Amino acid sequence: MNVRLLYFARLREAFGIQAEEVALPEEIRDVGALSRWLQGRGGAWRAELAPGRAYRVAVDQEMAGASTRLHEGAEVAVFPPVTGG
Amino acid sequence: MSVRVQGEDFDAGAEIARLRRGNAKIGAIAAFVGVVRDVNDGDPVAGMTLEHYPGMTERAIEAIVAQARLRWRILDALVIHRVGKLAPADQIVLVVVAATHRGEAFAACEFLMDYLKTRAPFWKKERTPGGSRWVDARASDDEAAARWEPVGR
């Protein structure tokens, strides 16, 4: 499954990347699995997305949870808790 | 109902005048203006940059306004949120709610701000003497938004 990943704010800087297109292995079907797959990259990915770290994920521009399903062509954004207003 | 994300400053008086023009059903208007402080967590702040998620930002705020309309009888609402570089004393955000009576206008305005602070994808990076740093989310903001549960979730 191909998805577009976007990163914002502190996580964009920690990962050193703003956006990427990735082809996910077949077994990666939801946000929780994607997060574990990204942690497998090690380094900042493992540190920032480890259990207990505060980050948010949106799928197709809607806030998502670990069980939110992914789909072909999804736009998945990973970012820190928001601080606007 | 109107949502704008923009780099430019806004004129709250002009926005309120535009919103209420020609609508004599409006009996109450509540407005909130958020402003950049020159100190945060004990450190002087020389300025900040606001980043956002174009597309999702507008959708998220529109969803928050839609929730407010389900909870209160609102005649009109306006949200303007600035992005980009801001200096101390600059305005960041404007929320205006028009209703028949003040109770609904006050409540909906506070609800919109509480939800905006915890659900709209904006991030602040402030410039301090020790360098630039991303502002951490505050537990008090989550608590403020949680006051409106469970209807909001």
mmCIF file with all atom_site columns, N, CA and C in Angstrom, chain B residues 63-120:
data_model
loop_
_atom_site.group_PDB
_atom_site.id
_atom_site.type_symbol
_atom_site.label_atom_id
_atom_site.label_alt_id
_atom_site.label_comp_id
_atom_site.label_asym_id
_atom_site.label_entity_id
_atom_site.label_seq_id
_atom_site.pdbx_PDB_ins_code
_atom_site.Cartn_x
_atom_site.Cartn_y
_atom_site.Cartn_z
_atom_site.occupancy
_atom_site.B_iso_or_equiv
_atom_site.pdbx_formal_charge
_atom_site.auth_seq_id
_atom_site.auth_comp_id
_atom_site.auth_asym_id
_atom_site.auth_atom_id
_atom_site.pdbx_PDB_model_num
ATOM 1   N N  . ALA B 1 63  ? -14.812 22.154 11.623 1.00 0.00 ? 63  ALA B N  1
ATOM 2   C CA . ALA B 1 63  ? -15.471 21.085 12.397 1.00 0.00 ? 63  ALA B CA 1
ATOM 3   C C  . ALA B 1 63  ? -15.784 21.568 13.814 1.00 0.00 ? 63  ALA B C  1
ATOM 4   N N  . ILE B 1 64  ? -14.883 22.364 14.390 1.00 0.00 ? 64  ILE B N  1
ATOM 5   C CA . ILE B 1 64  ? -15.100 22.896 15.734 1.00 0.00 ? 64  ILE B CA 1
ATOM 6   C C  . ILE B 1 64  ? -16.281 23.876 15.727 1.00 0.00 ? 64  ILE B C  1
ATOM 7   N N  . VAL B 1 65  ? -16.345 24.722 14.702 1.00 0.00 ? 65  VAL B N  1
ATOM 8   C CA . VAL B 1 65  ? -17.473 25.658 14.580 1.00 0.00 ? 65  VAL B CA 1
ATOM 9   C C  . VAL B 1 65  ? -18.780 24.880 14.417 1.00 0.00 ? 65  VAL B C  1
ATOM 10  N N  . ALA B 1 66  ? -18.736 23.798 13.639 1.00 0.00 ? 66  ALA B N  1
ATOM 11  C CA . ALA B 1 66  ? -19.947 22.982 13.434 1.00 0.00 ? 66  ALA B CA 1
ATOM 12  C C  . ALA B 1 66  ? -20.404 22.385 14.764 1.00 0.00 ? 66  ALA B C  1
ATOM 13  N N  . GLN B 1 67  ? -19.456 21.952 15.603 1.00 0.00 ? 67  GLN B N  1
ATOM 14  C CA . GLN B 1 67  ? -19.824 21.415 16.929 1.00 0.00 ? 67  GLN B CA 1
ATOM 15  C C  . GLN B 1 67  ? -20.455 22.498 17.793 1.00 0.00 ? 67  GLN B C  1
ATOM 16  N N  . ALA B 1 68  ? -19.905 23.705 17.734 1.00 0.00 ? 68  ALA B N  1
ATOM 17  C CA . ALA B 1 68  ? -20.476 24.807 18.516 1.00 0.00 ? 68  ALA B CA 1
ATOM 18  C C  . ALA B 1 68  ? -21.913 25.085 18.074 1.00 0.00 ? 68  ALA B C  1
ATOM 19  N N  . ARG B 1 69  ? -22.161 24.975 16.775 1.00 0.00 ? 69  ARG B N  1
ATOM 20  C CA . ARG B 1 69  ? -23.516 25.247 16.263 1.00 0.00 ? 69  ARG B CA 1
ATOM 21  C C  . ARG B 1 69  ? -24.511 24.194 16.714 1.00 0.00 ? 69  ARG B C  1
ATOM 22  N N  . LEU B 1 70  ? -24.005 22.973 16.975 1.00 0.00 ? 70  LEU B N  1
ATOM 23  C CA . LEU B 1 70  ? -24.890 21.928 17.484 1.00 0.00 ? 70  LEU B CA 1
ATOM 24  C C  . LEU B 1 70  ? -25.259 22.178 18.939 1.00 0.00 ? 70  LEU B C  1
ATOM 25  N N  . ARG B 1 71  ? -24.367 22.852 19.656 1.00 0.00 ? 71  ARG B N  1
ATOM 26  C CA . ARG B 1 71  ? -24.574 23.018 21.102 1.00 0.00 ? 71  ARG B CA 1
ATOM 27  C C  . ARG B 1 71  ? -25.294 24.308 21.461 1.00 0.00 ? 71  ARG B C  1
ATOM 28  N N  . TRP B 1 72  ? -25.090 25.366 20.684 1.00 0.00 ? 72  TRP B N  1
ATOM 29  C CA . TRP B 1 72  ? -25.699 26.655 20.995 1.00 0.00 ? 72  TRP B CA 1
ATOM 30  C C  . TRP B 1 72  ? -26.351 27.228 19.748 1.00 0.00 ? 72  TRP B C  1
ATOM 31  N N  . ARG B 1 73  ? -27.368 28.056 19.968 1.00 0.00 ? 73  ARG B N  1
ATOM 32  C CA . ARG B 1 73  ? -27.999 28.717 18.826 1.00 0.00 ? 73  ARG B CA 1
ATOM 33  C C  . ARG B 1 73  ? -27.172 29.943 18.461 1.00 0.00 ? 73  ARG B C  1
ATOM 34  N N  . ILE B 1 74  ? -26.295 29.736 17.516 1.00 0.00 ? 74  ILE B N  1
ATOM 35  C CA . ILE B 1 74  ? -25.385 30.794 17.077 1.00 0.00 ? 74  ILE B CA 1
ATOM 36  C C  . ILE B 1 74  ? -25.914 31.375 15.768 1.00 0.00 ? 74  ILE B C  1
ATOM 37  N N  . LEU B 1 75  ? -25.899 32.681 15.676 1.00 0.00 ? 75  LEU B N  1
ATOM 38  C CA . LEU B 1 75  ? -26.355 33.304 14.430 1.00 0.00 ? 75  LEU B CA 1
ATOM 39  C C  . LEU B 1 75  ? -25.206 33.420 13.430 1.00 0.00 ? 75  LEU B C  1
ATOM 40  N N  . ASP B 1 76  ? -24.008 33.656 13.945 1.00 0.00 ? 76  ASP B N  1
ATOM 41  C CA . ASP B 1 76  ? -22.856 33.730 13.038 1.00 0.00 ? 76  ASP B CA 1
ATOM 42  C C  . ASP B 1 76  ? -21.582 33.557 13.868 1.00 0.00 ? 76  ASP B C  1
ATOM 43  N N  . ALA B 1 77  ? -20.502 33.147 13.205 1.00 0.00 ? 77  ALA B N  1
ATOM 44  C CA . ALA B 1 77  ? -19.220 32.995 13.898 1.00 0.00 ? 77  ALA B CA 1
ATOM 45  C C  . ALA B 1 77  ? -18.093 33.272 12.915 1.00 0.00 ? 77  ALA B C  1
ATOM 46  N N  . LEU B 1 78  ? -16.997 33.743 13.464 1.00 0.00 ? 78  LEU B N  1
ATOM 47  C CA . LEU B 1 78  ? -15.814 34.040 12.646 1.00 0.00 ? 78  LEU B CA 1
ATOM 48  C C  . LEU B 1 78  ? -14.577 33.610 13.430 1.00 0.00 ? 78  LEU B C  1
ATOM 49  N N  . VAL B 1 79  ? -13.671 32.899 12.771 1.00 0.00 ? 79  VAL B N  1
ATOM 50  C CA . VAL B 1 79  ? -12.385 32.556 13.368 1.00 0.00 ? 79  VAL B CA 1
ATOM 51  C C  . VAL B 1 79  ? -11.285 32.995 12.400 1.00 0.00 ? 79  VAL B C  1
ATOM 52  N N  . ILE B 1 80  ? -10.362 33.818 12.897 1.00 0.00 ? 80  ILE B N  1
ATOM 53  C CA . ILE B 1 80  ? -9.174  34.180 12.116 1.00 0.00 ? 80  ILE B CA 1
ATOM 54  C C  . ILE B 1 80  ? -7.958  33.753 12.935 1.00 0.00 ? 80  ILE B C  1
ATOM 55  N N  . HIS B 1 81  ? -7.071  32.976 12.352 1.00 0.00 ? 81  HIS B N  1
ATOM 56  C CA . HIS B 1 81  ? -5.848  32.560 13.044 1.00 0.00 ? 81  HIS B CA 1
ATOM 57  C C  . HIS B 1 81  ? -4.667  32.913 12.161 1.00 0.00 ? 81  HIS B C  1
ATOM 58  N N  . ARG B 1 82  ? -3.691  33.603 12.751 1.00 0.00 ? 82  ARG B N  1
ATOM 59  C CA . ARG B 1 82  ? -2.519  33.994 11.967 1.00 0.00 ? 82  ARG B CA 1
ATOM 60  C C  . ARG B 1 82  ? -1.452  32.905 11.991 1.00 0.00 ? 82  ARG B C  1
ATOM 61  N N  . VAL B 1 83  ? -0.620  32.872 10.951 1.00 0.00 ? 83  VAL B N  1
ATOM 62  C CA . VAL B 1 83  ? 0.522   31.971 10.877 1.00 0.00 ? 83  VAL B CA 1
ATOM 63  C C  . VAL B 1 83  ? 1.739   32.779 10.425 1.00 0.00 ? 83  VAL B C  1
ATOM 64  N N  . GLY B 1 84  ? 2.921   32.162 10.543 1.00 0.00 ? 84  GLY B N  1
ATOM 65  C CA . GLY B 1 84  ? 4.148   32.848 10.143 1.00 0.00 ? 84  GLY B CA 1
ATOM 66  C C  . GLY B 1 84  ? 4.801   33.529 11.330 1.00 0.00 ? 84  GLY B C  1
ATOM 67  N N  . LYS B 1 85  ? 5.614   34.554 11.042 1.00 0.00 ? 85  LYS B N  1
ATOM 68  C CA . LYS B 1 85  ? 6.378   35.219 12.100 1.00 0.00 ? 85  LYS B CA 1
ATOM 69  C C  . LYS B 1 85  ? 5.548   36.270 12.816 1.00 0.00 ? 85  LYS B C  1
ATOM 70  N N  . LEU B 1 86  ? 5.580   36.211 14.163 1.00 0.00 ? 86  LEU B N  1
ATOM 71  C CA . LEU B 1 86  ? 4.846   37.183 14.973 1.00 0.00 ? 86  LEU B CA 1
ATOM 72  C C  . LEU B 1 86  ? 5.765   37.726 16.061 1.00 0.00 ? 86  LEU B C  1
ATOM 73  N N  . ALA B 1 87  ? 5.524   38.966 16.477 1.00 0.00 ? 87  ALA B N  1
ATOM 74  C CA . ALA B 1 87  ? 6.321   39.627 17.513 1.00 0.00 ? 87  ALA B CA 1
ATOM 75  C C  . ALA B 1 87  ? 5.465   39.810 18.765 1.00 0.00 ? 87  ALA B C  1
ATOM 76  N N  . PRO B 1 88  ? 6.113   40.027 19.923 1.00 0.00 ? 88  PRO B N  1
ATOM 77  C CA . PRO B 1 88  ? 5.330   40.299 21.131 1.00 0.00 ? 88  PRO B CA 1
ATOM 78  C C  . PRO B 1 88  ? 4.341   41.449 20.897 1.00 0.00 ? 88  PRO B C  1
ATOM 79  N N  . ALA B 1 89  ? 3.161   41.314 21.474 1.00 0.00 ? 89  ALA B N  1
ATOM 80  C CA . ALA B 1 89  ? 2.053   42.265 21.348 1.00 0.00 ? 89  ALA B CA 1
ATOM 81  C C  . ALA B 1 89  ? 1.290   42.125 20.028 1.00 0.00 ? 89  ALA B C  1
ATOM 82  N N  . ASP B 1 90  ? 1.775   41.269 19.115 1.00 0.00 ? 90  ASP B N  1
ATOM 83  C CA . ASP B 1 90  ? 0.993   41.002 17.898 1.00 0.00 ? 90  ASP B CA 1
ATOM 84  C C  . ASP B 1 90  ? -0.252  40.190 18.249 1.00 0.00 ? 90  ASP B C  1
ATOM 85  N N  . GLN B 1 91  ? -1.297  40.391 17.485 1.00 0.00 ? 91  GLN B N  1
ATOM 86  C CA . GLN B 1 91  ? -2.500  39.572 17.631 1.00 0.00 ? 91  GLN B CA 1
ATOM 87  C C  . GLN B 1 91  ? -2.278  38.227 16.930 1.00 0.00 ? 91  GLN B C  1
ATOM 88  N N  . ILE B 1 92  ? -2.732  37.142 17.561 1.00 0.00 ? 92  ILE B N  1
ATOM 89  C CA . ILE B 1 92  ? -2.603  35.813 16.941 1.00 0.00 ? 92  ILE B CA 1
ATOM 90  C C  . ILE B 1 92  ? -3.940  35.310 16.415 1.00 0.00 ? 92  ILE B C  1
ATOM 91  N N  . VAL B 1 93  ? -4.969  35.438 17.254 1.00 0.00 ? 93  VAL B N  1
ATOM 92  C CA . VAL B 1 93  ? -6.226  34.764 16.918 1.00 0.00 ? 93  VAL B CA 1
ATOM 93  C C  . VAL B 1 93  ? -7.418  35.646 17.289 1.00 0.00 ? 93  VAL B C  1
ATOM 94  N N  . LEU B 1 94  ? -8.450  35.572 16.456 1.00 0.00 ? 94  LEU B N  1
ATOM 95  C CA . LEU B 1 94  ? -9.711  36.270 16.725 1.00 0.00 ? 94  LEU B CA 1
ATOM 96  C C  . LEU B 1 94  ? -10.853 35.269 16.611 1.00 0.00 ? 94  LEU B C  1
ATOM 97  N N  . VAL B 1 95  ? -11.681 35.215 17.638 1.00 0.00 ? 95  VAL B N  1
ATOM 98  C CA . VAL B 1 95  ? -12.915 34.418 17.584 1.00 0.00 ? 95  VAL B CA 1
ATOM 99  C C  . VAL B 1 95  ? -14.078 35.354 17.887 1.00 0.00 ? 95  VAL B C  1
ATOM 100 N N  . VAL B 1 96  ? -15.050 35.395 17.001 1.00 0.00 ? 96  VAL B N  1
ATOM 101 C CA . VAL B 1 96  ? -16.239 36.232 17.203 1.00 0.00 ? 96  VAL B CA 1
ATOM 102 C C  . VAL B 1 96  ? -17.469 35.338 17.076 1.00 0.00 ? 96  VAL B C  1
ATOM 103 N N  . VAL B 1 97  ? -18.372 35.457 18.030 1.00 0.00 ? 97  VAL B N  1
ATOM 104 C CA . VAL B 1 97  ? -19.623 34.696 17.969 1.00 0.00 ? 97  VAL B CA 1
ATOM 105 C C  . VAL B 1 97  ? -20.788 35.657 18.143 1.00 0.00 ? 97  VAL B C  1
ATOM 106 N N  . ALA B 1 98  ? -21.749 35.562 17.255 1.00 0.00 ? 98  ALA B N  1
ATOM 107 C CA . ALA B 1 98  ? -22.958 36.373 17.338 1.00 0.00 ? 98  ALA B CA 1
ATOM 108 C C  . ALA B 1 98  ? -24.141 35.459 17.661 1.00 0.00 ? 98  ALA B C  1
ATOM 109 N N  . ALA B 1 99  ? -24.966 35.891 18.616 1.00 0.00 ? 99  ALA B N  1
ATOM 110 C CA . ALA B 1 99  ? -26.131 35.105 19.022 1.00 0.00 ? 99  ALA B CA 1
ATOM 111 C C  . ALA B 1 99  ? -27.259 36.056 19.394 1.00 0.00 ? 99  ALA B C  1
ATOM 112 N N  . THR B 1 100 ? -28.383 35.482 19.778 1.00 0.00 ? 100 THR B N  1
ATOM 113 C CA . THR B 1 100 ? -29.506 36.317 20.185 1.00 0.00 ? 100 THR B CA 1
ATOM 114 C C  . THR B 1 100 ? -29.249 36.918 21.565 1.00 0.00 ? 100 THR B C  1
ATOM 115 N N  . HIS B 1 101 ? -28.688 36.074 22.454 1.00 0.00 ? 101 HIS B N  1
ATOM 116 C CA . HIS B 1 101 ? -28.444 36.510 23.831 1.00 0.00 ? 101 HIS B CA 1
ATOM 117 C C  . HIS B 1 101 ? -27.005 36.243 24.249 1.00 0.00 ? 101 HIS B C  1
ATOM 118 N N  . ARG B 1 102 ? -26.545 36.923 25.296 1.00 0.00 ? 102 ARG B N  1
ATOM 119 C CA . ARG B 1 102 ? -25.132 36.870 25.657 1.00 0.00 ? 102 ARG B CA 1
ATOM 120 C C  . ARG B 1 102 ? -24.659 35.505 26.135 1.00 0.00 ? 102 ARG B C  1
ATOM 121 N N  . GLY B 1 103 ? -25.536 34.756 26.816 1.00 0.00 ? 103 GLY B N  1
ATOM 122 C CA . GLY B 1 103 ? -25.101 33.476 27.378 1.00 0.00 ? 103 GLY B CA 1
ATOM 123 C C  . GLY B 1 103 ? -24.538 32.551 26.312 1.00 0.00 ? 103 GLY B C  1
ATOM 124 N N  . GLU B 1 104 ? -25.263 32.459 25.210 1.00 0.00 ? 104 GLU B N  1
ATOM 125 C CA . GLU B 1 104 ? -24.808 31.589 24.127 1.00 0.00 ? 104 GLU B CA 1
ATOM 126 C C  . GLU B 1 104 ? -23.556 32.137 23.464 1.00 0.00 ? 104 GLU B C  1
ATOM 127 N N  . ALA B 1 105 ? -23.477 33.451 23.325 1.00 0.00 ? 105 ALA B N  1
ATOM 128 C CA . ALA B 1 105 ? -22.303 34.049 22.676 1.00 0.00 ? 105 ALA B CA 1
ATOM 129 C C  . ALA B 1 105 ? -21.044 33.817 23.514 1.00 0.00 ? 105 ALA B C  1
ATOM 130 N N  . PHE B 1 106 ? -21.138 34.066 24.837 1.00 0.00 ? 106 PHE B N  1
ATOM 131 C CA . PHE B 1 106 ? -19.990 33.845 25.722 1.00 0.00 ? 106 PHE B CA 1
ATOM 132 C C  . PHE B 1 106 ? -19.553 32.382 25.698 1.00 0.00 ? 106 PHE B C  1
ATOM 133 N N  . ALA B 1 107 ? -20.511 31.494 25.898 1.00 0.00 ? 107 ALA B N  1
ATOM 134 C CA . ALA B 1 107 ? -20.177 30.069 26.010 1.00 0.00 ? 107 ALA B CA 1
ATOM 135 C C  . ALA B 1 107 ? -19.562 29.540 24.719 1.00 0.00 ? 107 ALA B C  1
ATOM 136 N N  . ALA B 1 108 ? -20.177 29.873 23.596 1.00 0.00 ? 108 ALA B N  1
ATOM 137 C CA . ALA B 1 108 ? -19.674 29.348 22.323 1.00 0.00 ? 108 ALA B CA 1
ATOM 138 C C  . ALA B 1 108 ? -18.287 29.910 22.010 1.00 0.00 ? 108 ALA B C  1
ATOM 139 N N  . CYS B 1 109 ? -18.051 31.162 22.375 1.00 0.00 ? 109 CYS B N  1
ATOM 140 C CA . CYS B 1 109 ? -16.745 31.782 22.115 1.00 0.00 ? 109 CYS B CA 1
ATOM 141 C C  . CYS B 1 109 ? -15.663 31.057 22.932 1.00 0.00 ? 109 CYS B C  1
ATOM 142 N N  . GLU B 1 110 ? -15.949 30.783 24.194 1.00 0.00 ? 110 GLU B N  1
ATOM 143 C CA . GLU B 1 110 ? -14.960 30.092 25.036 1.00 0.00 ? 110 GLU B CA 1
ATOM 144 C C  . GLU B 1 110 ? -14.742 28.656 24.566 1.00 0.00 ? 110 GLU B C  1
ATOM 145 N N  . PHE B 1 111 ? -15.824 27.997 24.185 1.00 0.00 ? 111 PHE B N  1
ATOM 146 C CA . PHE B 1 111 ? -15.728 26.637 23.646 1.00 0.00 ? 111 PHE B CA 1
ATOM 147 C C  . PHE B 1 111 ? -14.849 26.617 22.390 1.00 0.00 ? 111 PHE B C  1
ATOM 148 N N  . LEU B 1 112 ? -15.076 27.557 21.489 1.00 0.00 ? 112 LEU B N  1
ATOM 149 C CA . LEU B 1 112 ? -14.292 27.595 20.252 1.00 0.00 ? 112 LEU B CA 1
ATOM 150 C C  . LEU B 1 112 ? -12.807 27.766 20.554 1.00 0.00 ? 112 LEU B C  1
ATOM 151 N N  . MET B 1 113 ? -12.473 28.641 21.501 1.00 0.00 ? 113 MET B N  1
ATOM 152 C CA . MET B 1 113 ? -11.052 28.831 21.840 1.00 0.00 ? 113 MET B CA 1
ATOM 153 C C  . MET B 1 113 ? -10.465 27.587 22.493 1.00 0.00 ? 113 MET B C  1
ATOM 154 N N  . ASP B 1 114 ? -11.204 26.991 23.437 1.00 0.00 ? 114 ASP B N  1
ATOM 155 C CA . ASP B 1 114 ? -10.686 25.801 24.122 1.00 0.00 ? 114 ASP B CA 1
ATOM 156 C C  . ASP B 1 114 ? -10.437 24.662 23.138 1.00 0.00 ? 114 ASP B C  1
ATOM 157 N N  . TYR B 1 115 ? -11.345 24.483 22.205 1.00 0.00 ? 115 TYR B N  1
ATOM 158 C CA . TYR B 1 115 ? -11.182 23.390 21.240 1.00 0.00 ? 115 TYR B CA 1
ATOM 159 C C  . TYR B 1 115 ? -10.114 23.725 20.208 1.00 0.00 ? 115 TYR B C  1
ATOM 160 N N  . LEU B 1 116 ? -10.064 24.990 19.817 1.00 0.00 ? 116 LEU B N  1
ATOM 161 C CA . LEU B 1 116 ? -9.053  25.399 18.848 1.00 0.00 ? 116 LEU B CA 1
ATOM 162 C C  . LEU B 1 116 ? -7.650  25.134 19.395 1.00 0.00 ? 116 LEU B C  1
ATOM 163 N N  . LYS B 1 117 ? -7.462  25.411 20.675 1.00 0.00 ? 117 LYS B N  1
ATOM 164 C CA . LYS B 1 117 ? -6.127  25.252 21.265 1.00 0.00 ? 117 LYS B CA 1
ATOM 165 C C  . LYS B 1 117 ? -5.687  23.798 21.367 1.00 0.00 ? 117 LYS B C  1
ATOM 166 N N  . THR B 1 118 ? -6.644  22.876 21.368 1.00 0.00 ? 118 THR B N  1
ATOM 167 C CA . THR B 1 118 ? -6.275  21.466 21.550 1.00 0.00 ? 118 THR B CA 1
ATOM 168 C C  . THR B 1 118 ? -6.495  20.620 20.297 1.00 0.00 ? 118 THR B C  1
ATOM 169 N N  . ARG B 1 119 ? -7.172  21.154 19.286 1.00 0.00 ? 119 ARG B N  1
ATOM 170 C CA . ARG B 1 119 ? -7.522  20.322 18.128 1.00 0.00 ? 119 ARG B CA 1
ATOM 171 C C  . ARG B 1 119 ? -7.132  20.880 16.772 1.00 0.00 ? 119 ARG B C  1
ATOM 172 N N  . ALA B 1 120 ? -6.793  22.157 16.689 1.00 0.00 ? 120 ALA B N  1
ATOM 173 C CA . ALA B 1 120 ? -6.433  22.716 15.382 1.00 0.00 ? 120 ALA B CA 1
ATOM 174 C C  . ALA B 1 120 ? -4.907  22.616 15.222 1.00 0.00 ? 120 ALA B C  1
#
